C-alpha positions as CSV (number, residue, x, y, z in Angstrom):
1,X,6.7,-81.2,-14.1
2,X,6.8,-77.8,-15.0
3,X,4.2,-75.3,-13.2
4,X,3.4,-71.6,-13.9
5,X,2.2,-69.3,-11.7
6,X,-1.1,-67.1,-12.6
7,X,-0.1,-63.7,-12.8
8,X,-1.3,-61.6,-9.8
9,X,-3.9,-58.9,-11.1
10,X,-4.3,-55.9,-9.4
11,X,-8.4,-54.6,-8.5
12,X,-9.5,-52.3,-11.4
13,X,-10.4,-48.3,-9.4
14,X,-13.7,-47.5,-9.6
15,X,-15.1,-44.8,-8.3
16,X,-17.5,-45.4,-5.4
17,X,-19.1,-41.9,-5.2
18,X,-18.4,-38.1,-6.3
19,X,-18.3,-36.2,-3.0
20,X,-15.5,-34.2,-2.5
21,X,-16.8,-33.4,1.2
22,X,-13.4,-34.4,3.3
23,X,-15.6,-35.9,6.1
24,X,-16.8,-38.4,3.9
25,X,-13.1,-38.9,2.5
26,X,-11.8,-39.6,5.6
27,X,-15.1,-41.8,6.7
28,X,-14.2,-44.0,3.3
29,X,-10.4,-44.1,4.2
30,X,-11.3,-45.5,7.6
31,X,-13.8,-47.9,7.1
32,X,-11.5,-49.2,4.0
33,X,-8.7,-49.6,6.7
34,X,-10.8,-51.4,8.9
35,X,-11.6,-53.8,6.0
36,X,-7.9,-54.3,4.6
37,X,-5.8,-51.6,3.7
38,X,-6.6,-47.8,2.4
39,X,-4.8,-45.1,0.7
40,X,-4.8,-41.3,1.3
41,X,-4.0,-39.4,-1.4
42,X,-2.7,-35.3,-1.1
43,X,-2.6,-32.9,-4.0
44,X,0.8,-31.1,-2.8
45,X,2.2,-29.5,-5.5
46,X,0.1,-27.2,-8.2
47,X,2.4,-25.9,-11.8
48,X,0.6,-23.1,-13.7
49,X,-3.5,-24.0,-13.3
50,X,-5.3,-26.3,-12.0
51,X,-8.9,-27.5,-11.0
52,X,-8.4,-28.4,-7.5
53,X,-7.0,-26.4,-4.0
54,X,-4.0,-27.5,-2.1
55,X,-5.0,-30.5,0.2
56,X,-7.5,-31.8,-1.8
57,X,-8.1,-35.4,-0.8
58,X,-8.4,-38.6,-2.6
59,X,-8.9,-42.1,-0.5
60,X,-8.4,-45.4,-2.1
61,X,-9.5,-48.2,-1.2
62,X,-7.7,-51.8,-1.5
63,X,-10.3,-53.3,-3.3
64,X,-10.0,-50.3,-5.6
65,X,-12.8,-48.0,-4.7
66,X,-11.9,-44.4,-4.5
67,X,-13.6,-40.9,-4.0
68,X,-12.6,-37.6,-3.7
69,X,-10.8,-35.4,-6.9
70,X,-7.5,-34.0,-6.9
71,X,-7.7,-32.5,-10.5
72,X,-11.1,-32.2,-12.4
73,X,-11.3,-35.5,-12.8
74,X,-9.1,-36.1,-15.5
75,X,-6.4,-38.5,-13.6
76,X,-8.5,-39.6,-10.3
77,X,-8.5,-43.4,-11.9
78,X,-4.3,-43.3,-12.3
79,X,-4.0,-41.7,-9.2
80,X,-5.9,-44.6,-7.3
81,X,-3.8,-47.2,-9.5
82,X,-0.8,-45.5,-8.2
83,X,-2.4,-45.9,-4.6
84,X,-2.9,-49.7,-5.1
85,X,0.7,-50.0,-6.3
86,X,2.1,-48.4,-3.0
87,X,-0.4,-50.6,-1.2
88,X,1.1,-53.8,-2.6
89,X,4.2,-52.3,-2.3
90,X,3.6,-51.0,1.7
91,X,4.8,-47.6,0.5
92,X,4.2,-44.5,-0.2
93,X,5.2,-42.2,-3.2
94,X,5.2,-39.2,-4.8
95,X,3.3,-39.3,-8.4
96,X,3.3,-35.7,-10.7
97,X,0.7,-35.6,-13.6
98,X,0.6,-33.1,-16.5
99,X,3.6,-30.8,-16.1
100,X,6.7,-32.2,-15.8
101,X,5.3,-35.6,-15.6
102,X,6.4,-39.1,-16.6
103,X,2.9,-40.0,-18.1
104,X,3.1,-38.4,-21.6
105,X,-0.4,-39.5,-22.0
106,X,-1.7,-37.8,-19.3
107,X,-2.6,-34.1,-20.2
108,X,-4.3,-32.2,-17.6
109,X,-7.0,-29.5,-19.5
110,X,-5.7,-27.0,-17.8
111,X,-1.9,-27.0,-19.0
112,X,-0.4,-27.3,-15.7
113,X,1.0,-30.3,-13.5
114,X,0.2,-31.4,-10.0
115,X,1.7,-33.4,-7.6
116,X,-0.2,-36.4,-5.6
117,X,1.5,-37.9,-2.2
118,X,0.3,-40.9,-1.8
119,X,0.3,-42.1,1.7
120,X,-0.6,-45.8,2.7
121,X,-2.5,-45.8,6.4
122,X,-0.8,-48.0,8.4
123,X,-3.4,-46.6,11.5
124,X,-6.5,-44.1,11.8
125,X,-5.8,-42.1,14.7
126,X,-4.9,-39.2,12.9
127,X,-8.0,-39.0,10.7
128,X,-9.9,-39.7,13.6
129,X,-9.0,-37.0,15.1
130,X,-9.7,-34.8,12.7
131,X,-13.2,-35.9,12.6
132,X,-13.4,-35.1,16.2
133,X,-12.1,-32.0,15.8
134,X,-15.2,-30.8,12.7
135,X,-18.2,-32.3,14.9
136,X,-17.1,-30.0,17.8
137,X,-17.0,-27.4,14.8
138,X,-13.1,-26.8,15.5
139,X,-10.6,-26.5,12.5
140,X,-7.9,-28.9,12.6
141,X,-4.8,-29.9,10.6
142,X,-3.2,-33.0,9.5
143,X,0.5,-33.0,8.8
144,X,1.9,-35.6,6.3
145,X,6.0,-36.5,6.5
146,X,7.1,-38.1,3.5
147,X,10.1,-39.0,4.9
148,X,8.7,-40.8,8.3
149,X,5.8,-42.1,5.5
150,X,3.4,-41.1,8.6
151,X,0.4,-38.6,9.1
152,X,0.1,-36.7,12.8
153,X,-2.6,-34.2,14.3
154,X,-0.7,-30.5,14.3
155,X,-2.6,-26.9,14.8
156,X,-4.3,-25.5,11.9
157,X,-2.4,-23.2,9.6
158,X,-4.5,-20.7,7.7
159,X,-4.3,-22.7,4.2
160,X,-2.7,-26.2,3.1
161,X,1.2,-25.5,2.6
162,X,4.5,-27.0,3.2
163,X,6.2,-26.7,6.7
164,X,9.8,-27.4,6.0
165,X,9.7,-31.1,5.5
166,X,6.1,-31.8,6.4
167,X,2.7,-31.0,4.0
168,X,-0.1,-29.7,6.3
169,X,-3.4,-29.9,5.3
170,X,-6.4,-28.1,6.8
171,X,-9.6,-28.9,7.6
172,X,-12.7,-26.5,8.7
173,X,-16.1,-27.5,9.8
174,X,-18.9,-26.8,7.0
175,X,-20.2,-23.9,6.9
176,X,-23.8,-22.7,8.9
177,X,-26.5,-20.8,8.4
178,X,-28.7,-19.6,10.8
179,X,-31.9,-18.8,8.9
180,X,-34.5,-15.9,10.9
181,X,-37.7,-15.3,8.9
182,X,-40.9,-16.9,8.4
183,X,-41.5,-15.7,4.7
184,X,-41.4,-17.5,1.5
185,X,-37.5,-16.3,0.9
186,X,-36.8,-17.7,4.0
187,X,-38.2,-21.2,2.7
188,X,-36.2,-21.2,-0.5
189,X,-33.3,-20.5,1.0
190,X,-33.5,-23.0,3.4
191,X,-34.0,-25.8,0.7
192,X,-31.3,-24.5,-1.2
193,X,-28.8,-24.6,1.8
194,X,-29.8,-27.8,2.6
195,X,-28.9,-29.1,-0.8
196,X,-25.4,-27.1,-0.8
197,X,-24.5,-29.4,2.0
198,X,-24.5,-26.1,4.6
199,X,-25.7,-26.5,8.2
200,X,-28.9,-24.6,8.3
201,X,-30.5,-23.8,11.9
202,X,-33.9,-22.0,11.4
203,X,-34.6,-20.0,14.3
204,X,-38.4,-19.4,15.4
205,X,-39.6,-16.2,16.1
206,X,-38.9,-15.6,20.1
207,X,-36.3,-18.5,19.8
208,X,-33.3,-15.7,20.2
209,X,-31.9,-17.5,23.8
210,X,-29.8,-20.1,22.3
211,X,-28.9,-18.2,19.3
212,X,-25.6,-16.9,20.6
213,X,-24.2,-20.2,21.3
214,X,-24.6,-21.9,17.7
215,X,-22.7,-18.7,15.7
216,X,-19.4,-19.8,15.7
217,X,-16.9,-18.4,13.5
218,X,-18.0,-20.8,10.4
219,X,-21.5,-19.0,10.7
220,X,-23.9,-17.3,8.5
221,X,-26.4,-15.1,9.5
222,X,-29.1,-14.4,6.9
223,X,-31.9,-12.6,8.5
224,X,-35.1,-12.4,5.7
225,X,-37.7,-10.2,7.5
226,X,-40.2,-7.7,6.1
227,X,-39.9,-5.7,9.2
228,X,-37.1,-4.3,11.1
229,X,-38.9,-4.9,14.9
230,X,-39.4,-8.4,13.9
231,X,-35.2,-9.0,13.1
232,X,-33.7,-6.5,16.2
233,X,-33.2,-9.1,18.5
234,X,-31.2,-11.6,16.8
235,X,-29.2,-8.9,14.3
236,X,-28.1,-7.7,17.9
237,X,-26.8,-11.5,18.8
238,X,-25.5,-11.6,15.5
239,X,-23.0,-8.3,16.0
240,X,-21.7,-9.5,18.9
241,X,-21.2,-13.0,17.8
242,X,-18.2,-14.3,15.7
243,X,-20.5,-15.1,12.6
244,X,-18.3,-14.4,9.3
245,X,-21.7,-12.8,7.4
246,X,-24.5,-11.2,8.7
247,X,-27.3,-10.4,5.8
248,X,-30.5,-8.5,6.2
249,X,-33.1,-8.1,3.4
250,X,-34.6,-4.6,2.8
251,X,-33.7,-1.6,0.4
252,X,-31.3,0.7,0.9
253,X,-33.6,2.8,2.5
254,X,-34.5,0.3,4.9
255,X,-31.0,-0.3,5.8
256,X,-30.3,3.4,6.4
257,X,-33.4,3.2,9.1
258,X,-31.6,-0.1,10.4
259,X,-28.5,2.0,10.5
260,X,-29.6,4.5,12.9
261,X,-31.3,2.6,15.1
262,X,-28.4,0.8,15.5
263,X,-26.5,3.5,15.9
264,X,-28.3,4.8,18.5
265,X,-27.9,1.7,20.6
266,X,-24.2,2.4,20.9
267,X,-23.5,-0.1,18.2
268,X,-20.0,1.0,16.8
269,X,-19.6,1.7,12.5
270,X,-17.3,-1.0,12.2
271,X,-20.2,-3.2,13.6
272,X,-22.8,-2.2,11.7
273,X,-20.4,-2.6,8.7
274,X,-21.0,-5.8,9.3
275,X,-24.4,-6.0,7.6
276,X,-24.7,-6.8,4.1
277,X,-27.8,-4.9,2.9
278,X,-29.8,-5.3,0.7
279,X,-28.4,-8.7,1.1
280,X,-27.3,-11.3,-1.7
281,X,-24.8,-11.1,-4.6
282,X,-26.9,-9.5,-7.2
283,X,-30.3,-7.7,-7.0
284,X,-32.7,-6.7,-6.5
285,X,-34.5,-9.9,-7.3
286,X,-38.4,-10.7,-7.9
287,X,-38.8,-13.9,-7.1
288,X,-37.7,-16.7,-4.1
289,X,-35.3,-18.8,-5.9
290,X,-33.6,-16.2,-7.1
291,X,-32.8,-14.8,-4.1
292,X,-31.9,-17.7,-2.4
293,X,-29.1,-18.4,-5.3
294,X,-28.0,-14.3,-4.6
295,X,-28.0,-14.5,-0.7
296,X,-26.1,-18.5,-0.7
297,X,-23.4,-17.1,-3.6
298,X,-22.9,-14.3,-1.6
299,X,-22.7,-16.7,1.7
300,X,-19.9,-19.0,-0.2
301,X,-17.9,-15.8,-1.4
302,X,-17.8,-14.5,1.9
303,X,-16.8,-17.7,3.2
304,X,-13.7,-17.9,0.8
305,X,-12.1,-14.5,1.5
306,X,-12.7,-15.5,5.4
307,X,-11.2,-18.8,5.2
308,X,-9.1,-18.6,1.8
């Protein structure tokens, strides 16, 4: 009697959710571990444009749920097939897209090519500590050997690169902003933050003591006052702390009056220089929301040429 085996079929990827927060990737990749197997994936390689940095993540699970982007979304579902082939397989690979890639039908919009590693988790303690390292609000990186197929802790380079053999990838904690003001602005930028995923720490007026010990170097300062007695005491906090923007509302001739006080407090010009005022992106603006959006672009610019 002659018997025919079924043919195995492979889970079909679907995407579980769109964050492209690397906490959450690295959450999803250990939990999917914990329930099976999990992939991480690593964009390593850019050619010409493309829509995502160096490092960004993907994680796969082996029931084929993914999240994260490595492009703009235009090959996230062939990347996580890839992942459950090395899964089945027990190894990782190398996949390029676009550019100088096997998958003719594969185009990425932006006319370049990327490379994915691909790396199957065989244990967590890497990504764990990672994790450790963003809720003490420390940067960390995570080096990935293609040849040892095996992911280790290692000290944070200032962007994702190569290191001879080894890909490091970096990780930052998410950035804060501590919000001083009691005025309307100070209300919309708060909701605003909030839904950008930032940190934001309100601070009540007289509530300068602990101040000094939540600006870390991932820290905002956005001071929204309509009075420059009411801001002095945490704008001095914030020039000595290691906050990578300090913003003040007021004109220009406010600022020039903030200047000289300042100034005449010892405060050195390269200090001072510090503030941005009037602050925000683009003004002057008329109305709440838009200065929320000109204060938080500003924030996230400032932010990238810190921490490029």
């Amino acid at each position: 009697m002659h018997h025919t085996l079924a043919p195995i079929t492979a889970p079909i990827p679907v995407r579980a959710s769109s964050t492209d927060d690397p906490v959450e990737l690295l959450r999803f990749a250990i939990n999917a571990h914990g329930l099976g197997a999990a992939a991480l994936a690593t964009l390593v390689d850019i050619r010409g444009g493309a829509a995502r940095a160096l490092g960004a993540h993907m994680a796969v699970a082996a029931d084929g749920r993914f999240c994260g982007y490595v492009s703009g979304g235009c090959v996230e579902a062939a990347v996580a097939s890839e992942a459950l082939l090395a899964m089945a397989q027990g190894r990782d690979r190398t996949v390029k897209f676009g550019d100088g890639s096997p998958f003719f039908d594969i185009v990425l919009p932006c006319g370049g090519g990327i490379s994915v590693a691909i790396h199957v988790l065989k244990d967590v303690g890497a990504l764990r500590h990672v994790l450790d390292r963003l809720e003490r609000r420390q940067a960390a990186g995570l080096a990935y050997s293609p040849g040892q197929q095996a992911l280790k802790p290692v000290d944070p380079l200032p962007r994702a690169q190569w290191l001879e053999q080894d890909f490091v990838t970096v990780y930052r904690p998410r950035t804060r902003v501590v919000l001083s003001g009691q005025t309307i602005e100070a209300q919309a930028v708060a909701r605003l933050a909030e839904d950008s995923g930032y940190d934001v720490i309100a601070v009540a007026p007289g509530g300068v003591r602990p101040v000094a010990d939540i600006i870390d170097p991932f820290t905002a300062v956005v001071l929204l006052h309509h009075e420059l007695d009411a801001e002095a005491a945490i704008l001095e906090i914030a020039l000595r702390s290691p906050g990578f923007y300090i913003g003040a509302l007021g004109s220009t001739r406010t600022h020039r009056r903030r200047v000289e006080r300042l100034g005449a407090m010892a405060f050195r010009k390269d200090d001072i220089a510090r503030i941005k005022a009037p602050i925000g992106m683009f003004g002057p603006t008329r109305d709440a929301t838009s200065l929320a959006l000109s204060v938080l672009a500003d924030v996230a610019a400032a932010r990238l040429v810190a921490y490029a």
